[in-house]
Amino acid sequence: MKSDFLADMSHEIRTPLNAILGFSEMLLAEGADPLTPRQREDLTTIFHKGQHLLALVNDLLDLARIEAGQVALQRQTVPVRELLIRTLDAFTPRLNERGVAVRVAVEPSALAVSADPRRFEQIVINLVGNAVKHTRTGSLTLRAQPEENFVRLAVEDTGPGIHPDDLPHIFNKFYQARRQAEGMARGTGLGLAITRQLVELHGGRIRVESELGRGSRFEFTLPAAREDGL
Amino acid sequence: VKALRTALVVDDDADSRRLLVRLLEARGWRVLEAGDGQAALDYANLARLDLVLLDLRMPGPVDGLEAAALLRQRPEFGCLPIIVVTASPQEANRNRALVAGCSAFLSKPVDLRQLWHEIERLTGEGGR
């Protein structure tokens, strides 16, 4: 069965990663035998690459489960404004540090969607995380407004934008856009693929607009919560 | 002088065991090691335990869940902190572990700060 294979794969990768991350973290934290700067740098690389592998196995597993139809949404009525603000909180220190302004525009303010709150949050974290990673100055804006039986949400940034040649491919697995700023941490290459799958699993759509030098706007829809709460 | 507290580390992966043993010993714990569920139960007959760190998926007739449930059945281990440290962190396993009487559920790779937080919370003694 495929589900067993995925669970086994996860277990078999996590077990050696436990030793790799655990021992490197322990050595980095140990005060008794100080490391030379070079040893510290090398160990830090091992630790960070181990973390990257963990993120990769988590994303791969998530995507494989969604694609195999094994993810069941736990739908409920989720107030949009609260979720957006709560999700933004984790990013606020980094944005404040850079002087990036943050706006949340939800009209009407009581707007709610019918969604799996954990998955809705994951979608927003992925899109906001990308925007934060690329935006050094300017602003980050989250919007939501009703549109027939759906709610249209948008994440807008004033980052460097995405090259027109890259735009049609950025939701593909492992696609790496050509224009990455120096020293930018490489993601797993699966974040946007997962995001698209999650939006579509809810019955919504996602798309992107971008202009080089101006910024990007990711827009997605989720079913609106019905008045009767179902 | 306070008596040494004793932890039992149960895991079939020797490296995962060694990691936890090193961590606990560095903070003054006495540590016993078991490579499967049956060995864990055997130790429990011999020693007073203050903490168990328990893997779930292990070979042999007694897996982690069964070991936890059997330990919990004994009156002397009614309050023993049992922390699961597993490479199978699916929600269903978490629920099973809590039903079996485990006190906390952590996933591998284990976040060391989170582990100490749980040890301190459950035993009042994490070390530094």
Short mmCIF file of C-alpha atoms in Angstrom, two decimals:
data_model
loop_
_atom_site.label_atom_id
_atom_site.label_comp_id
_atom_site.label_asym_id
_atom_site.label_seq_id
_atom_site.Cartn_x
_atom_site.Cartn_y
_atom_site.Cartn_z
CA MET A 1 0.00 0.00 0.00
CA LYS A 2 1.22 3.42 -0.90
CA SER A 3 0.43 4.95 2.48
CA ASP A 4 2.67 2.40 4.19
CA PHE A 5 5.46 3.14 1.75
CA LEU A 6 5.26 6.87 2.52
CA ALA A 7 5.20 6.29 6.27
CA ASP A 8 8.12 3.85 6.01
CA MET A 9 10.14 6.26 3.88
CA SER A 10 9.56 9.06 6.38
CA HIS A 11 10.62 6.82 9.26
CA GLU A 12 13.76 5.61 7.48
CA ILE A 13 14.88 9.17 6.64
CA ARG A 14 14.02 10.67 10.02
CA THR A 15 16.00 8.08 11.95
CA PRO A 16 19.48 8.93 10.58
CA LEU A 17 18.56 12.64 10.53
CA ASN A 18 17.92 12.37 14.26
CA ALA A 19 21.58 11.48 14.82
CA ILE A 20 22.89 14.03 12.28
CA LEU A 21 20.91 16.95 13.72
CA GLY A 22 21.09 15.83 17.33
CA PHE A 23 24.84 15.31 17.51
CA SER A 24 25.67 18.47 15.54
CA GLU A 25 23.32 20.54 17.71
CA MET A 26 24.79 19.02 20.84
CA LEU A 27 28.38 19.74 19.74
CA LEU A 28 27.47 23.31 18.84
CA ALA A 29 25.88 23.81 22.26
CA GLU A 30 28.58 22.19 24.37
CA GLY A 31 30.54 24.73 26.32
CA ALA A 32 33.21 22.49 27.85
CA ASP A 33 35.33 21.94 24.73
CA PRO A 34 35.23 25.18 22.75
CA LEU A 35 35.24 24.70 18.99
CA THR A 36 37.60 26.54 16.68
CA PRO A 37 35.76 29.03 14.45
CA ARG A 38 36.32 26.77 11.47
CA GLN A 39 34.93 23.71 13.26
CA ARG A 40 31.95 25.75 14.33
CA GLU A 41 31.34 26.88 10.76
CA ASP A 42 31.59 23.32 9.39
CA LEU A 43 29.31 21.92 12.07
CA THR A 44 26.81 24.68 11.47
CA THR A 45 26.75 23.67 7.81
CA ILE A 46 26.04 20.05 8.74
CA PHE A 47 23.27 21.19 11.07
CA HIS A 48 21.66 23.52 8.51
CA LYS A 49 21.84 21.00 5.68
CA GLY A 50 20.28 18.41 7.97
CA GLN A 51 17.46 20.84 8.69
CA HIS A 52 17.06 21.39 4.96
CA LEU A 53 16.75 17.63 4.41
CA LEU A 54 14.13 17.47 7.13
CA ALA A 55 12.14 20.29 5.52
CA LEU A 56 12.44 18.45 2.22
CA VAL A 57 11.20 15.13 3.56
CA ASN A 58 8.30 16.90 5.31
CA ASP A 59 7.29 18.70 2.11
CA LEU A 60 7.72 15.61 -0.07
CA LEU A 61 5.56 13.58 2.24
CA ASP A 62 2.92 16.28 2.42
CA LEU A 63 2.79 16.58 -1.37
CA ALA A 64 2.76 12.81 -1.92
CA ARG A 65 -0.14 12.43 0.54
CA ILE A 66 -2.13 15.19 -1.12
CA GLU A 67 -1.48 13.78 -4.60
CA ALA A 68 -2.46 10.28 -3.43
CA GLY A 69 -5.77 11.70 -2.17
CA GLN A 70 -4.92 10.80 1.42
CA VAL A 71 -5.45 14.25 2.87
CA ALA A 72 -8.94 14.77 4.28
CA LEU A 73 -9.82 18.39 4.97
CA GLN A 74 -11.32 19.17 8.37
CA ARG A 75 -13.49 21.99 7.18
CA GLN A 76 -14.93 24.60 9.47
CA THR A 77 -15.84 28.25 9.36
CA VAL A 78 -12.63 30.23 9.63
CA PRO A 79 -12.66 34.02 10.19
CA VAL A 80 -10.24 35.37 7.59
CA ARG A 81 -9.02 38.49 9.34
CA GLU A 82 -8.05 36.68 12.55
CA LEU A 83 -6.18 33.97 10.69
CA LEU A 84 -4.24 36.44 8.52
CA ILE A 85 -3.21 38.55 11.50
CA ARG A 86 -2.24 35.56 13.60
CA THR A 87 -0.14 34.11 10.77
CA LEU A 88 1.58 37.44 10.13
CA ASP A 89 2.65 37.69 13.78
CA ALA A 90 5.47 35.18 13.30
CA PHE A 91 6.94 37.29 10.50
CA THR A 92 6.49 40.70 12.09
CA PRO A 93 9.93 40.97 13.80
CA ARG A 94 11.76 40.33 10.53
CA LEU A 95 9.56 42.78 8.62
CA ASN A 96 9.92 45.47 11.28
CA GLU A 97 13.69 45.03 11.26
CA ARG A 98 13.76 45.79 7.52
CA GLY A 99 11.20 48.57 7.76
CA VAL A 100 8.76 46.74 5.49
CA ALA A 101 5.24 48.05 6.09
CA VAL A 102 2.49 45.47 6.64
CA ARG A 103 -1.16 45.97 5.75
CA VAL A 104 -4.14 43.73 6.19
CA ALA A 105 -7.26 44.77 4.25
CA VAL A 106 -10.24 42.48 4.79
CA GLU A 107 -13.63 43.76 3.54
CA PRO A 108 -16.03 43.22 5.16
CA SER A 109 -14.05 42.57 8.31
CA ALA A 110 -16.29 39.62 9.35
CA LEU A 111 -15.42 37.66 6.18
CA ALA A 112 -15.13 33.89 6.76
CA VAL A 113 -14.20 30.90 4.61
CA SER A 114 -15.09 27.23 4.77
CA ALA A 115 -11.65 25.68 5.08
CA ASP A 116 -9.38 23.40 7.06
CA PRO A 117 -7.84 25.99 9.41
CA ARG A 118 -4.47 24.21 9.56
CA ARG A 119 -4.26 23.97 5.78
CA PHE A 120 -5.50 27.53 5.27
CA GLU A 121 -2.77 28.69 7.63
CA GLN A 122 -0.20 26.59 5.73
CA ILE A 123 -1.22 28.29 2.45
CA VAL A 124 -0.84 31.74 4.00
CA ILE A 125 2.48 30.85 5.68
CA ASN A 126 3.90 29.62 2.36
CA LEU A 127 2.86 32.71 0.42
CA VAL A 128 3.76 35.22 3.13
CA GLY A 129 7.03 33.37 3.79
CA ASN A 130 8.00 33.72 0.14
CA ALA A 131 7.05 37.40 0.11
CA VAL A 132 9.02 38.07 3.29
CA LYS A 133 12.05 36.24 1.95
CA HIS A 134 12.18 38.39 -1.17
CA THR A 135 11.03 41.80 0.10
CA ARG A 136 13.78 44.03 1.48
CA THR A 137 11.94 47.36 1.39
CA GLY A 138 8.45 48.66 0.71
CA SER A 139 5.38 46.81 1.82
CA LEU A 140 3.56 43.54 2.21
CA THR A 141 -0.20 43.60 1.82
CA LEU A 142 -2.76 40.90 2.54
CA ARG A 143 -6.22 41.41 1.08
CA ALA A 144 -9.49 39.55 1.18
CA GLN A 145 -12.85 40.32 -0.38
CA PRO A 146 -15.96 38.31 -1.25
CA GLU A 147 -16.54 37.12 -4.79
CA GLU A 148 -19.81 35.26 -5.31
CA ASN A 149 -19.53 31.99 -3.34
CA PHE A 150 -15.82 32.47 -2.76
CA VAL A 151 -13.43 34.73 -0.93
CA ARG A 152 -10.58 36.14 -2.98
CA LEU A 153 -7.36 36.52 -1.02
CA ALA A 154 -4.15 38.16 -2.16
CA VAL A 155 -0.58 38.44 -0.93
CA GLU A 156 1.18 41.42 -2.51
CA ASP A 157 4.80 42.37 -2.08
CA THR A 158 7.17 45.01 -3.41
CA GLY A 159 10.02 42.54 -3.88
CA PRO A 160 12.17 42.12 -7.02
CA GLY A 161 9.37 40.40 -8.95
CA ILE A 162 9.48 37.20 -10.99
CA HIS A 163 10.91 36.99 -14.50
CA PRO A 164 8.16 36.51 -17.14
CA ASP A 165 9.91 33.33 -18.36
CA ASP A 166 9.68 31.86 -14.85
CA LEU A 167 6.08 32.80 -14.13
CA PRO A 168 4.36 29.85 -15.88
CA HIS A 169 6.58 27.35 -14.03
CA ILE A 170 6.76 28.57 -10.46
CA PHE A 171 4.03 26.23 -9.20
CA ASN A 172 5.97 23.23 -10.55
CA LYS A 173 7.86 20.95 -8.22
CA PHE A 174 11.55 21.79 -7.79
CA TYR A 175 11.43 24.66 -10.27
CA GLN A 176 14.08 27.20 -9.31
CA ALA A 177 13.62 30.69 -10.69
CA ARG A 178 16.71 32.09 -12.37
CA ARG A 179 16.87 35.39 -10.59
CA GLN A 180 17.65 34.67 -6.95
CA ALA A 181 19.32 37.30 -4.85
CA GLU A 182 22.78 36.50 -3.48
CA GLY A 183 22.94 34.52 -0.30
CA MET A 184 19.23 33.78 -0.24
CA ALA A 185 18.37 30.55 1.54
CA ARG A 186 17.19 27.96 -0.93
CA GLY A 187 13.79 26.55 -0.15
CA THR A 188 12.69 22.97 -0.72
CA GLY A 189 11.33 23.83 -4.16
CA LEU A 190 7.99 22.35 -3.15
CA GLY A 191 6.28 25.16 -1.23
CA LEU A 192 4.29 26.62 -4.12
CA ALA A 193 3.43 23.18 -5.53
CA ILE A 194 1.96 22.23 -2.13
CA THR A 195 0.21 25.59 -1.87
CA ARG A 196 -1.49 25.11 -5.23
CA GLN A 197 -2.57 21.56 -4.34
CA LEU A 198 -4.03 22.75 -1.03
CA VAL A 199 -5.96 25.60 -2.66
CA GLU A 200 -7.36 23.25 -5.32
CA LEU A 201 -8.22 20.62 -2.70
CA HIS A 202 -10.48 23.27 -1.15
CA GLY A 203 -12.06 23.90 -4.57
CA GLY A 204 -10.25 27.19 -5.07
CA ARG A 205 -7.83 28.56 -7.65
CA ILE A 206 -4.45 30.24 -7.37
CA ARG A 207 -2.61 32.50 -9.75
CA VAL A 208 0.28 34.93 -9.79
CA GLU A 209 1.04 38.26 -11.39
CA SER A 210 4.42 39.86 -11.22
CA GLU A 211 6.45 42.66 -12.67
CA LEU A 212 10.23 42.80 -12.46
CA GLY A 213 11.35 45.57 -10.15
CA ARG A 214 7.81 46.21 -8.90
CA GLY A 215 6.75 43.13 -6.98
CA SER A 216 4.49 40.11 -7.04
CA ARG A 217 0.86 39.38 -6.27
CA PHE A 218 -0.36 35.87 -5.47
CA GLU A 219 -4.11 35.57 -5.54
CA PHE A 220 -6.20 32.60 -4.46
CA THR A 221 -9.81 31.77 -3.73
CA LEU A 222 -11.42 29.66 -1.02
CA PRO A 223 -15.12 28.83 -0.63
CA ALA A 224 -16.95 31.40 1.48
CA ALA A 225 -18.49 30.14 4.71
CA ARG A 226 -22.26 29.96 4.40
CA GLU A 227 -24.41 32.19 6.59
CA ASP A 228 -25.80 29.13 8.37
CA GLY A 229 -22.26 28.11 9.30
CA LEU A 230 -22.10 24.97 7.14
CA VAL B 1 23.45 15.04 48.47
CA LYS B 2 20.63 14.21 46.13
CA ALA B 3 20.47 10.65 44.75
CA LEU B 4 21.07 10.29 41.05
CA ARG B 5 17.93 10.12 39.04
CA THR B 6 17.58 7.24 36.61
CA ALA B 7 16.38 7.45 33.04
CA LEU B 8 15.67 4.52 30.73
CA VAL B 9 16.32 5.12 27.03
CA VAL B 10 14.48 2.65 24.78
CA ASP B 11 15.32 2.67 21.07
CA ASP B 12 16.43 0.05 18.56
CA ASP B 13 18.61 2.61 16.74
CA ALA B 14 21.93 2.62 18.59
CA ASP B 15 22.86 6.14 17.44
CA SER B 16 19.57 7.61 18.61
CA ARG B 17 20.14 5.88 21.93
CA ARG B 18 23.69 7.16 22.24
CA LEU B 19 22.52 10.72 21.53
CA LEU B 20 19.99 10.63 24.36
CA VAL B 21 22.42 8.90 26.71
CA ARG B 22 25.06 11.58 26.09
CA LEU B 23 22.54 14.36 26.65
CA LEU B 24 21.16 12.93 29.87
CA GLU B 25 24.55 11.97 31.33
CA ALA B 26 25.89 15.45 30.63
CA ARG B 27 23.12 16.75 32.89
CA GLY B 28 23.75 14.31 35.69
CA TRP B 29 21.29 11.54 35.00
CA ARG B 30 22.07 7.86 35.42
CA VAL B 31 21.00 6.21 32.18
CA LEU B 32 19.96 2.66 31.33
CA GLU B 33 19.65 1.54 27.72
CA ALA B 34 17.23 -0.91 26.14
CA GLY B 35 17.12 -1.91 22.47
CA ASP B 36 13.54 -3.17 22.42
CA GLY B 37 10.32 -3.20 24.41
CA GLN B 38 10.98 -6.47 26.21
CA ALA B 39 14.38 -5.27 27.43
CA ALA B 40 12.70 -2.11 28.69
CA LEU B 41 10.20 -4.15 30.72
CA ASP B 42 13.03 -6.29 32.09
CA TYR B 43 14.84 -3.17 33.32
CA ALA B 44 11.66 -1.91 34.90
CA ASN B 45 11.63 -5.03 37.09
CA LEU B 46 15.12 -4.29 38.35
CA ALA B 47 15.48 -0.56 38.78
CA ARG B 48 13.62 2.41 40.13
CA LEU B 49 12.91 4.69 37.15
CA ASP B 50 12.35 8.44 37.11
CA LEU B 51 12.00 8.91 33.36
CA VAL B 52 11.54 6.82 30.20
CA LEU B 53 12.41 8.04 26.71
CA LEU B 54 10.66 5.65 24.37
CA ASP B 55 10.86 4.88 20.66
CA LEU B 56 7.63 3.45 19.20
CA ARG B 57 8.68 1.29 16.28
CA MET B 58 11.00 -1.47 17.48
CA PRO B 59 11.51 -5.09 16.47
CA GLY B 60 10.52 -7.95 18.74
CA PRO B 61 7.30 -8.98 20.41
CA VAL B 62 6.82 -5.78 22.44
CA ASP B 63 6.74 -2.45 20.56
CA GLY B 64 6.88 0.95 22.20
CA LEU B 65 3.12 1.35 22.61
CA GLU B 66 2.76 -2.02 24.30
CA ALA B 67 5.74 -1.35 26.55
CA ALA B 68 4.20 1.97 27.61
CA ALA B 69 0.82 0.38 28.31
CA LEU B 70 2.40 -2.47 30.32
CA LEU B 71 4.51 -0.06 32.37
CA ARG B 72 1.48 2.10 33.09
CA GLN B 73 -0.47 -0.88 34.42
CA ARG B 74 1.93 -1.23 37.31
CA PRO B 75 1.04 0.88 40.35
CA GLU B 76 4.66 1.91 40.99
CA PHE B 77 4.84 3.45 37.48
CA GLY B 78 1.48 5.20 37.58
CA CYS B 79 3.14 8.63 37.53
CA LEU B 80 6.35 7.74 35.68
CA PRO B 81 7.05 10.30 32.93
CA ILE B 82 7.17 8.45 29.61
CA ILE B 83 8.26 10.64 26.70
CA VAL B 84 7.85 9.17 23.23
CA VAL B 85 10.61 10.08 20.76
CA THR B 86 9.60 8.65 17.41
CA ALA B 87 10.40 8.82 13.71
CA SER B 88 6.72 8.04 13.01
CA PRO B 89 5.13 11.27 14.23
CA GLN B 90 1.75 10.84 12.50
CA GLU B 91 -1.23 12.21 14.39
CA ALA B 92 -2.72 8.70 14.72
CA ASN B 93 0.43 7.53 16.52
CA ARG B 94 0.32 10.50 18.86
CA ASN B 95 -3.24 9.62 19.82
CA ARG B 96 -2.37 5.96 20.32
CA ALA B 97 0.61 6.92 22.48
CA LEU B 98 -1.49 9.18 24.69
CA VAL B 99 -4.16 6.49 25.03
CA ALA B 100 -1.41 4.01 26.05
CA GLY B 101 -0.52 6.40 28.86
CA CYS B 102 2.51 8.25 27.49
CA SER B 103 3.12 11.68 29.00
CA ALA B 104 4.52 13.50 25.96
CA PHE B 105 5.11 12.87 22.28
CA LEU B 106 8.13 14.21 20.38
CA SER B 107 9.17 13.55 16.80
CA LYS B 108 12.57 12.65 15.41
CA PRO B 109 14.72 14.45 14.59
CA VAL B 110 14.25 15.51 18.17
CA ASP B 111 14.46 19.20 18.99
CA LEU B 112 16.82 19.19 21.97
CA ARG B 113 15.38 22.32 23.56
CA GLN B 114 11.89 20.90 23.30
CA LEU B 115 13.10 17.64 24.84
CA TRP B 116 14.60 19.47 27.85
CA HIS B 117 11.48 21.52 28.19
CA GLU B 118 9.39 18.33 28.45
CA ILE B 119 11.85 16.63 30.81
CA GLU B 120 11.80 19.67 33.08
CA ARG B 121 8.04 19.95 32.93
CA LEU B 122 7.52 16.28 33.78
CA THR B 123 10.31 15.63 36.28
CA GLY B 124 11.08 19.09 37.58
CA GLU B 125 14.70 18.32 36.82
CA GLY B 126 16.13 18.91 33.37
CA GLY B 127 19.56 20.04 34.35
CA ARG B 128 20.97 23.42 33.39
#
